[in-house]
mmCIF file of C-alpha atoms in Angstrom:
data_model
loop_
_atom_site.group_PDB
_atom_site.id
_atom_site.type_symbol
_atom_site.label_atom_id
_atom_site.label_comp_id
_atom_site.label_asym_id
_atom_site.label_seq_id
_atom_site.Cartn_x
_atom_site.Cartn_y
_atom_site.Cartn_z
ATOM 1 C CA MET F 26 -0.016 0.003 -0.024
ATOM 2 C CA SER F 27 1.344 3.417 -0.981
ATOM 3 C CA GLU F 28 2.189 5.974 1.688
ATOM 4 C CA VAL F 29 -0.263 8.317 0.048
ATOM 5 C CA VAL F 30 -3.128 5.857 0.284
ATOM 6 C CA LYS F 31 -2.178 4.934 3.820
ATOM 7 C CA GLY F 32 -2.143 8.642 4.771
ATOM 8 C CA ASP F 33 -5.549 9.199 3.213
ATOM 9 C CA ARG F 34 -6.976 6.309 5.151
ATOM 10 C CA ASN F 35 -5.529 7.665 8.364
ATOM 11 C CA LEU F 36 -7.054 11.067 7.650
ATOM 12 C CA ILE F 37 -10.453 9.477 6.898
ATOM 13 C CA ALA F 38 -10.328 7.394 10.131
ATOM 14 C CA ALA F 39 -9.342 10.490 12.171
ATOM 15 C CA THR F 40 -12.169 12.504 10.589
ATOM 16 C CA ARG F 41 -14.690 9.697 11.303
ATOM 17 C CA GLN F 42 -13.560 9.542 14.811
ATOM 18 C CA ARG F 43 -13.894 13.303 15.186
ATOM 19 C CA GLU F 44 -17.382 13.170 13.667
ATOM 20 C CA THR F 45 -18.266 10.471 16.176
ATOM 21 C CA LEU F 46 -16.831 12.631 18.959
ATOM 22 C CA ASP F 47 -18.932 15.589 17.699
ATOM 23 C CA ARG F 48 -22.119 13.510 17.840
ATOM 24 C CA VAL F 49 -21.437 12.135 21.217
ATOM 25 C CA LEU F 50 -20.482 15.475 22.716
ATOM 26 C CA SER F 51 -23.320 17.417 21.120
ATOM 27 C CA ILE F 52 -26.349 15.074 21.638
ATOM 28 C CA GLU F 53 -25.699 12.221 23.967
ATOM 29 C CA ILE F 54 -24.524 14.290 26.932
ATOM 30 C CA VAL F 55 -28.063 15.762 27.239
ATOM 31 C CA ARG F 56 -29.527 12.278 27.937
ATOM 32 C CA VAL F 57 -26.992 11.788 30.749
ATOM 33 C CA THR F 58 -27.884 14.871 32.660
ATOM 34 C CA GLU F 59 -31.662 14.318 31.956
ATOM 35 C CA ARG F 60 -31.464 10.910 33.639
ATOM 36 C CA ALA F 61 -29.669 12.124 36.631
ATOM 37 C CA ALA F 62 -32.020 15.038 37.136
ATOM 38 C CA VAL F 63 -35.202 12.941 36.982
ATOM 39 C CA ALA F 64 -33.690 10.487 39.371
ATOM 40 C CA ALA F 65 -32.731 13.223 41.926
ATOM 41 C CA ALA F 66 -36.037 15.067 41.386
ATOM 42 C CA GLN F 67 -37.979 12.075 42.928
ATOM 43 C CA TRP F 68 -36.189 13.024 46.195
ATOM 44 C CA ARG F 69 -36.987 16.701 46.182
ATOM 45 C CA GLY F 70 -38.072 17.973 49.499
ATOM 46 C CA ARG F 71 -37.732 14.638 51.286
ATOM 47 C CA GLY F 72 -34.712 15.722 53.397
ATOM 48 C CA ASN F 73 -32.497 12.921 52.402
ATOM 49 C CA GLU F 74 -29.460 14.370 50.735
ATOM 50 C CA LYS F 75 -27.578 11.076 50.507
ATOM 51 C CA ALA F 76 -30.409 9.242 48.768
ATOM 52 C CA ALA F 77 -30.970 12.104 46.257
ATOM 53 C CA ASP F 78 -27.315 12.166 45.466
ATOM 54 C CA GLN F 79 -27.023 8.411 45.148
ATOM 55 C CA ALA F 80 -30.070 8.263 42.822
ATOM 56 C CA ALA F 81 -28.463 10.916 40.485
ATOM 57 C CA VAL F 82 -25.169 9.176 40.550
ATOM 58 C CA ASP F 83 -26.548 5.745 39.658
ATOM 59 C CA ALA F 84 -28.620 7.210 36.829
ATOM 60 C CA MET F 85 -25.760 9.152 35.416
ATOM 61 C CA ARG F 86 -23.410 6.073 35.547
ATOM 62 C CA ARG F 87 -26.018 3.883 33.765
ATOM 63 C CA GLU F 88 -26.365 6.303 30.947
ATOM 64 C CA LEU F 89 -22.661 7.080 30.593
ATOM 65 C CA ASN F 90 -21.860 3.378 30.271
ATOM 66 C CA ARG F 91 -24.291 3.176 27.303
ATOM 67 C CA LEU F 92 -22.390 5.716 25.347
ATOM 68 C CA PRO F 93 -19.919 4.759 22.514
ATOM 69 C CA ILE F 94 -16.911 6.321 24.218
ATOM 70 C CA SER F 95 -13.809 5.358 26.158
ATOM 71 C CA GLY F 96 -14.290 7.859 28.986
ATOM 72 C CA THR F 97 -12.348 8.584 32.128
ATOM 73 C CA VAL F 98 -13.815 10.545 34.993
ATOM 74 C CA VAL F 99 -11.218 13.174 35.789
ATOM 75 C CA ILE F 100 -13.524 15.312 37.991
ATOM 76 C CA GLY F 101 -15.906 13.366 40.135
ATOM 77 C CA GLU F 102 -17.287 12.958 43.619
ATOM 78 C CA GLY F 103 -14.165 11.470 45.211
ATOM 79 C CA GLU F 104 -11.539 8.884 44.443
ATOM 80 C CA ARG F 105 -11.632 5.116 44.016
ATOM 81 C CA ASP F 106 -12.037 4.213 47.799
ATOM 82 C CA GLU F 107 -15.223 6.347 47.870
ATOM 83 C CA ALA F 108 -17.206 4.259 45.316
ATOM 84 C CA PRO F 109 -20.099 3.722 44.430
ATOM 85 C CA MET F 110 -19.959 7.460 43.675
ATOM 86 C CA LEU F 111 -18.559 8.412 40.197
ATOM 87 C CA PHE F 112 -15.019 8.508 41.340
ATOM 88 C CA ILE F 113 -11.911 10.110 39.851
ATOM 89 C CA GLY F 114 -10.258 7.598 37.649
ATOM 90 C CA GLU F 115 -13.282 5.575 36.927
ATOM 91 C CA HIS F 116 -13.777 4.389 33.307
ATOM 92 C CA VAL F 117 -17.139 4.866 31.754
ATOM 93 C CA GLY F 118 -18.678 4.221 28.217
ATOM 94 C CA ASN F 119 -18.742 0.937 26.282
ATOM 95 C CA GLY F 120 -15.108 1.393 25.233
ATOM 96 C CA LYS F 121 -15.838 1.478 21.501
ATOM 97 C CA GLY F 122 -15.483 5.103 20.788
ATOM 98 C CA PRO F 123 -13.142 8.085 21.164
ATOM 99 C CA LYS F 124 -11.142 8.734 24.311
ATOM 100 C CA VAL F 125 -12.794 11.529 26.334
ATOM 101 C CA ASP F 126 -12.386 13.268 29.667
ATOM 102 C CA ILE F 127 -15.535 13.359 31.921
ATOM 103 C CA ALA F 128 -16.356 15.898 34.620
ATOM 104 C CA VAL F 129 -19.458 15.305 36.615
ATOM 105 C CA ASP F 130 -21.595 16.671 39.430
ATOM 106 C CA PRO F 131 -24.714 14.454 39.196
ATOM 107 C CA LEU F 132 -26.459 16.569 41.892
ATOM 108 C CA GLU F 133 -25.103 20.070 42.312
ATOM 109 C CA GLY F 134 -26.934 21.424 45.423
ATOM 110 C CA THR F 135 -27.743 18.263 47.442
ATOM 111 C CA THR F 136 -29.116 20.433 50.219
ATOM 112 C CA LEU F 137 -31.158 22.502 47.727
ATOM 113 C CA CYS F 138 -32.736 19.273 46.437
ATOM 114 C CA ALA F 139 -33.343 17.750 49.855
ATOM 115 C CA LYS F 140 -35.140 20.995 50.843
ATOM 116 C CA ALA F 141 -36.715 21.641 47.427
ATOM 117 C CA MET F 142 -34.979 25.024 47.283
ATOM 118 C CA PRO F 143 -34.264 26.762 43.869
ATOM 119 C CA GLY F 144 -31.267 25.942 41.831
ATOM 120 C CA ALA F 145 -30.383 22.251 42.157
ATOM 121 C CA ILE F 146 -29.049 20.922 38.854
ATOM 122 C CA ALA F 147 -27.464 17.823 37.357
ATOM 123 C CA THR F 148 -24.351 18.775 35.378
ATOM 124 C CA MET F 149 -21.372 17.322 33.463
ATOM 125 C CA ALA F 150 -18.758 18.242 30.820
ATOM 126 C CA MET F 151 -17.228 15.972 28.279
ATOM 127 C CA ALA F 152 -14.049 16.850 26.392
ATOM 128 C CA GLU F 153 -11.302 15.444 24.229
ATOM 129 C CA GLY F 154 -8.984 13.085 26.127
ATOM 130 C CA GLY F 155 -6.456 15.041 28.109
ATOM 131 C CA SER F 156 -8.357 18.315 27.822
ATOM 132 C CA LEU F 157 -9.644 18.778 31.451
ATOM 133 C CA LEU F 158 -7.532 19.374 34.501
ATOM 134 C CA ASN F 159 -7.337 16.228 36.539
ATOM 135 C CA ALA F 160 -7.945 17.932 39.925
ATOM 136 C CA PRO F 161 -8.448 16.377 43.335
ATOM 137 C CA ASP F 162 -11.661 16.726 45.250
ATOM 138 C CA VAL F 163 -10.538 19.802 47.406
ATOM 139 C CA TYR F 164 -11.495 23.353 47.775
ATOM 140 C CA MET F 165 -10.573 25.974 45.121
ATOM 141 C CA ASP F 166 -10.379 29.797 45.451
ATOM 142 C CA LYS F 167 -12.114 31.253 42.443
ATOM 143 C CA ILE F 168 -12.941 34.413 40.593
ATOM 144 C CA ALA F 169 -14.942 34.678 37.442
ATOM 145 C CA ILE F 170 -16.433 37.288 35.104
ATOM 146 C CA GLY F 171 -18.326 37.138 31.804
ATOM 147 C CA PRO F 172 -17.258 37.947 28.257
ATOM 148 C CA GLY F 173 -16.528 41.380 26.763
ATOM 149 C CA TYR F 174 -13.730 42.492 29.101
ATOM 150 C CA SER F 175 -9.951 42.824 28.400
ATOM 151 C CA LYS F 176 -7.868 40.038 29.636
ATOM 152 C CA GLY F 177 -6.760 40.430 33.274
ATOM 153 C CA VAL F 178 -9.326 43.139 34.264
ATOM 154 C CA VAL F 179 -9.756 41.104 37.458
ATOM 155 C CA ASP F 180 -7.183 39.011 39.255
ATOM 156 C CA LEU F 181 -7.482 36.309 41.875
ATOM 157 C CA ASP F 182 -4.552 37.707 43.849
ATOM 158 C CA ALA F 183 -5.822 41.271 43.846
ATOM 159 C CA PRO F 184 -7.790 42.632 46.848
ATOM 160 C CA PRO F 185 -11.575 42.371 46.422
ATOM 161 C CA GLU F 186 -11.992 46.195 46.480
ATOM 162 C CA LEU F 187 -9.555 46.566 43.612
ATOM 163 C CA ASN F 188 -11.339 43.881 41.495
ATOM 164 C CA ILE F 189 -14.800 45.579 42.050
ATOM 165 C CA ARG F 190 -13.456 48.995 41.081
ATOM 166 C CA ALA F 191 -11.536 47.644 38.084
ATOM 167 C CA LEU F 192 -14.628 45.773 36.858
ATOM 168 C CA ALA F 193 -16.877 48.776 37.317
ATOM 169 C CA MET F 194 -14.443 50.925 35.334
ATOM 170 C CA ALA F 195 -14.255 48.340 32.540
ATOM 171 C CA LYS F 196 -18.067 48.207 32.487
ATOM 172 C CA GLY F 197 -18.371 51.908 32.526
ATOM 173 C CA VAL F 198 -20.467 52.082 35.694
ATOM 174 C CA LYS F 199 -19.952 52.991 39.366
ATOM 175 C CA PRO F 200 -19.008 50.245 41.883
ATOM 176 C CA GLU F 201 -22.514 50.658 43.332
ATOM 177 C CA GLU F 202 -23.910 49.117 40.177
ATOM 178 C CA ILE F 203 -21.728 45.986 40.445
ATOM 179 C CA THR F 204 -23.203 42.779 41.958
ATOM 180 C CA ALA F 205 -20.874 40.007 43.326
ATOM 181 C CA LEU F 206 -22.189 36.439 43.747
ATOM 182 C CA ILE F 207 -20.626 34.686 46.800
ATOM 183 C CA LEU F 208 -21.327 31.431 48.683
ATOM 184 C CA ASP F 209 -22.864 32.157 52.079
ATOM 185 C CA ARG F 210 -20.216 30.683 54.329
ATOM 186 C CA PRO F 211 -18.484 31.962 57.479
ATOM 187 C CA ARG F 212 -15.135 31.805 55.695
ATOM 188 C CA HIS F 213 -16.349 34.609 53.348
ATOM 189 C CA ALA F 214 -17.185 37.068 55.989
ATOM 190 C CA ASP F 215 -14.044 39.263 55.263
ATOM 191 C CA LEU F 216 -14.611 39.012 51.474
ATOM 192 C CA ILE F 217 -18.345 40.021 51.781
ATOM 193 C CA ALA F 218 -17.244 42.992 54.031
ATOM 194 C CA ALA F 219 -14.624 44.159 51.547
ATOM 195 C CA VAL F 220 -16.948 43.915 48.556
ATOM 196 C CA ARG F 221 -19.607 45.934 50.410
ATOM 197 C CA ARG F 222 -17.152 48.678 51.379
ATOM 198 C CA THR F 223 -16.893 49.628 47.776
ATOM 199 C CA GLY F 224 -20.619 50.175 47.597
ATOM 200 C CA ALA F 225 -21.125 47.002 45.415
ATOM 201 C CA SER F 226 -23.981 44.657 46.380
ATOM 202 C CA VAL F 227 -23.546 41.014 47.325
ATOM 203 C CA GLN F 228 -25.879 38.209 46.346
ATOM 204 C CA LEU F 229 -25.426 35.209 48.573
ATOM 205 C CA ILE F 230 -26.155 31.640 47.587
ATOM 206 C CA THR F 231 -26.360 28.570 49.890
ATOM 207 C CA ASP F 232 -25.106 26.172 47.289
ATOM 208 C CA GLY F 233 -24.576 25.763 43.555
ATOM 209 C CA ASP F 234 -21.444 27.651 42.532
ATOM 210 C CA VAL F 235 -21.378 25.998 38.990
ATOM 211 C CA ALA F 236 -24.613 27.824 38.197
ATOM 212 C CA GLY F 237 -23.226 30.906 40.021
ATOM 213 C CA VAL F 238 -20.268 31.211 37.765
ATOM 214 C CA ILE F 239 -22.413 30.698 34.711
ATOM 215 C CA HIS F 240 -24.554 33.599 35.859
ATOM 216 C CA THR F 241 -21.709 35.941 35.212
ATOM 217 C CA ALA F 242 -21.939 35.272 31.456
ATOM 218 C CA ASP F 243 -25.242 37.096 31.212
ATOM 219 C CA PRO F 244 -25.388 39.890 33.754
ATOM 220 C CA GLU F 245 -28.204 41.686 31.992
ATOM 221 C CA THR F 246 -30.455 38.765 32.695
ATOM 222 C CA THR F 247 -29.046 37.429 35.974
ATOM 223 C CA GLY F 248 -27.866 40.691 37.585
ATOM 224 C CA VAL F 249 -24.598 38.962 38.487
ATOM 225 C CA ASP F 250 -21.305 40.589 37.359
ATOM 226 C CA ILE F 251 -18.608 38.672 39.240
ATOM 227 C CA TYR F 252 -18.306 35.464 41.156
ATOM 228 C CA MET F 253 -15.812 35.341 44.028
ATOM 229 C CA GLY F 254 -14.807 33.075 46.825
ATOM 230 C CA ILE F 255 -13.897 29.514 47.840
ATOM 231 C CA GLY F 256 -15.902 26.465 46.625
ATOM 232 C CA GLY F 257 -15.180 22.960 45.407
ATOM 233 C CA ALA F 258 -12.487 22.329 42.879
ATOM 234 C CA PRO F 259 -14.642 19.914 40.870
ATOM 235 C CA GLU F 260 -17.218 22.569 40.598
ATOM 236 C CA GLY F 261 -14.487 25.070 39.470
ATOM 237 C CA VAL F 262 -13.492 22.917 36.507
ATOM 238 C CA LEU F 263 -17.118 22.291 35.576
ATOM 239 C CA ALA F 264 -17.781 26.098 35.704
ATOM 240 C CA ALA F 265 -14.699 26.750 33.595
ATOM 241 C CA ALA F 266 -15.995 24.233 31.008
ATOM 242 C CA ALA F 267 -19.167 26.246 30.785
ATOM 243 C CA LEU F 268 -17.339 29.478 30.355
ATOM 244 C CA SER F 269 -15.018 28.029 27.808
ATOM 245 C CA CYS F 270 -18.266 27.510 25.662
ATOM 246 C CA ILE F 271 -19.928 30.823 26.233
ATOM 247 C CA GLY F 272 -17.037 33.248 26.988
ATOM 248 C CA GLY F 273 -15.716 34.786 30.124
ATOM 249 C CA GLN F 274 -12.690 34.794 32.364
ATOM 250 C CA PHE F 275 -11.949 32.429 35.210
ATOM 251 C CA GLN F 276 -9.093 32.062 37.583
ATOM 252 C CA GLY F 277 -8.698 29.431 40.340
ATOM 253 C CA ARG F 278 -6.193 28.133 42.801
ATOM 254 C CA LEU F 279 -6.358 24.726 44.634
ATOM 255 C CA ILE F 280 -6.416 24.945 48.379
ATOM 256 C CA LEU F 281 -3.966 22.309 49.472
ATOM 257 C CA ASP F 282 -3.645 23.149 53.172
ATOM 258 C CA ASN F 283 -2.204 19.859 54.470
ATOM 259 C CA GLU F 284 0.321 17.240 53.372
ATOM 260 C CA GLU F 285 -2.396 14.570 52.612
ATOM 261 C CA LYS F 286 -4.018 16.888 50.035
ATOM 262 C CA ARG F 287 -0.658 17.937 48.569
ATOM 263 C CA GLU F 288 0.373 14.302 48.231
ATOM 264 C CA ARG F 289 -2.931 13.400 46.664
ATOM 265 C CA SER F 290 -2.437 16.205 44.237
ATOM 266 C CA ARG F 291 0.999 15.167 43.318
ATOM 267 C CA ARG F 292 -0.303 11.592 42.513
ATOM 268 C CA MET F 293 -2.826 13.278 40.135
ATOM 269 C CA GLY F 294 -0.083 15.091 38.331
ATOM 270 C CA ILE F 295 -0.326 18.554 40.096
ATOM 271 C CA LYS F 296 3.268 19.845 39.991
ATOM 272 C CA ASP F 297 2.815 23.326 41.389
ATOM 273 C CA PRO F 298 0.386 23.305 44.446
ATOM 274 C CA LYS F 299 0.333 27.179 44.389
ATOM 275 C CA LYS F 300 -0.463 27.557 40.661
ATOM 276 C CA LYS F 301 -2.989 30.090 39.642
ATOM 277 C CA TYR F 302 -5.071 28.384 36.939
ATOM 278 C CA GLN F 303 -6.475 30.321 34.022
ATOM 279 C CA LEU F 304 -9.554 29.218 32.124
ATOM 280 C CA GLU F 305 -7.326 27.803 29.291
ATOM 281 C CA ASP F 306 -5.331 25.764 31.904
ATOM 282 C CA LEU F 307 -8.398 23.964 33.073
ATOM 283 C CA VAL F 308 -10.025 23.341 29.733
ATOM 284 C CA THR F 309 -7.537 22.992 26.819
ATOM 285 C CA GLY F 310 -9.591 21.203 24.086
ATOM 286 C CA ASP F 311 -12.988 20.809 22.477
ATOM 287 C CA CYS F 312 -15.553 20.601 25.298
ATOM 288 C CA VAL F 313 -19.321 20.236 25.675
ATOM 289 C CA PHE F 314 -21.139 21.192 28.867
ATOM 290 C CA ALA F 315 -24.682 20.307 29.896
ATOM 291 C CA ALA F 316 -26.915 20.928 32.906
ATOM 292 C CA THR F 317 -30.446 19.881 33.571
ATOM 293 C CA GLY F 318 -32.683 21.514 36.101
ATOM 294 C CA ILE F 319 -33.805 19.512 39.067
ATOM 295 C CA VAL F 320 -35.419 22.175 41.186
ATOM 296 C CA SER F 321 -36.478 25.380 39.252
ATOM 297 C CA GLY F 322 -34.077 28.236 39.701
ATOM 298 C CA SER F 323 -32.760 31.292 37.860
ATOM 299 C CA LEU F 324 -30.698 29.147 35.480
ATOM 300 C CA LEU F 325 -33.114 26.226 34.598
ATOM 301 C CA ARG F 326 -36.568 25.050 35.158
ATOM 302 C CA GLY F 327 -36.851 21.965 37.307
ATOM 303 C CA VAL F 328 -38.189 18.497 36.501
ATOM 304 C CA ARG F 329 -41.983 18.402 36.247
ATOM 305 C CA PHE F 330 -43.943 15.271 36.766
ATOM 306 C CA ARG F 331 -47.258 15.337 34.970
ATOM 307 C CA PRO F 332 -49.800 12.566 34.209
ATOM 308 C CA GLY F 333 -48.042 10.460 31.513
ATOM 309 C CA ILE F 334 -45.281 13.042 30.969
ATOM 310 C CA ILE F 335 -41.995 14.105 32.597
ATOM 311 C CA GLU F 336 -40.763 17.510 31.429
ATOM 312 C CA THR F 337 -37.062 18.585 31.629
ATOM 313 C CA GLU F 338 -35.072 21.621 30.694
ATOM 314 C CA THR F 339 -31.438 21.410 29.693
ATOM 315 C CA VAL F 340 -28.774 23.783 28.484
ATOM 316 C CA VAL F 341 -25.993 22.405 26.374
ATOM 317 C CA MET F 342 -23.056 24.357 25.179
ATOM 318 C CA ARG F 343 -20.060 23.593 22.733
ATOM 319 C CA SER F 344 -16.713 25.339 22.980
ATOM 320 C CA THR F 345 -15.597 25.089 19.361
ATOM 321 C CA THR F 346 -18.741 26.684 18.011
ATOM 322 C CA GLY F 347 -19.924 28.805 20.976
ATOM 323 C CA THR F 348 -23.384 27.355 20.337
ATOM 324 C CA VAL F 349 -25.845 27.290 23.302
ATOM 325 C CA ARG F 350 -28.905 25.114 23.072
ATOM 326 C CA TRP F 351 -31.936 25.189 25.470
ATOM 327 C CA ILE F 352 -33.708 21.838 25.277
ATOM 328 C CA ARG F 353 -37.133 21.557 26.890
ATOM 329 C CA ALA F 354 -38.283 17.925 26.528
ATOM 330 C CA GLU F 355 -41.404 15.944 27.197
ATOM 331 C CA HIS F 356 -40.641 12.321 28.021
ATOM 332 C CA ARG F 357 -43.451 9.766 27.662
ATOM 333 C CA HIS F 358 -41.540 6.494 28.011
ATOM 334 C CA PHE F 359 -40.638 6.245 31.563
ATOM 335 C CA GLN F 360 -38.757 2.856 31.354
ATOM 336 C CA LYS F 361 -35.518 4.798 30.358
ATOM 337 C CA PHE F 362 -35.524 6.443 33.775
ATOM 338 C CA GLN F 363 -35.819 3.267 35.769
ATOM 339 C CA MET F 364 -38.299 5.066 38.014
ATOM 340 C CA GLY F 365 -38.332 3.775 41.570
#
């Protein structure tokens, strides 16, 4: 066989694989988050966080394992010894398709779901193999803003007051017209006070910082200009995946405050424990992000159970095209959800 023919066949094979990757990333991911959302929604308001989370995990795992992919969970709910959660390093898919990285949060906002409070979602990202930061399940200090600003207008290492004033100047408004979204935690008392000293307002959330970061991408609708504070590292990578699709800036730093966490990070390939990660460090390749509402909130409508119909609403985003699709579905065949 000539080298030319062999090269052509390799190119065709690569193209076909990429077409498969496109199809998987763009369509199949929606089914995964829909299944997890419906499973968790059956536990809304029942006060059982563990059961709601487990239902979402089980449903997400079942659907992932049906996909024609060779997937590796690089952002999950723990590591191997914490199974049956979707753990970091777990292999998913039927093994007959492209290699992809998977980041999951089957139930973001377990407390929100257990209390039937707004904003619980099922979310995941899927990307080309080696594209997502393989981060440990630790805390991360984060700052995020939406698109349309010059690079570096805010910085994770700058004082909160300086970031608020710089963002206000870049937006062409007074600091009093800026709103910062921050998790309502005792650790953020000083951060909240510093933001308020500038005259800016603070919107507090009890959970759900993936959705919180996404809110910065559309401040005209959400009223949120900037996300600040410490949350989970898995949620940080998921949020960065979303911003890589819709635009914005994100910086994060892992909080590795003891030797056990530092050693765990080293085993996962983290060479610099103090590194300040930019968006492009967290997500380096083609990526698709999806989220399905569980309890209705400002981002997505929650699952609705009607006679003979289950309604879901999902947002799915693609980084290479910048396309955002809102999918409102009516499901009539309940067997696929393995309803309990």
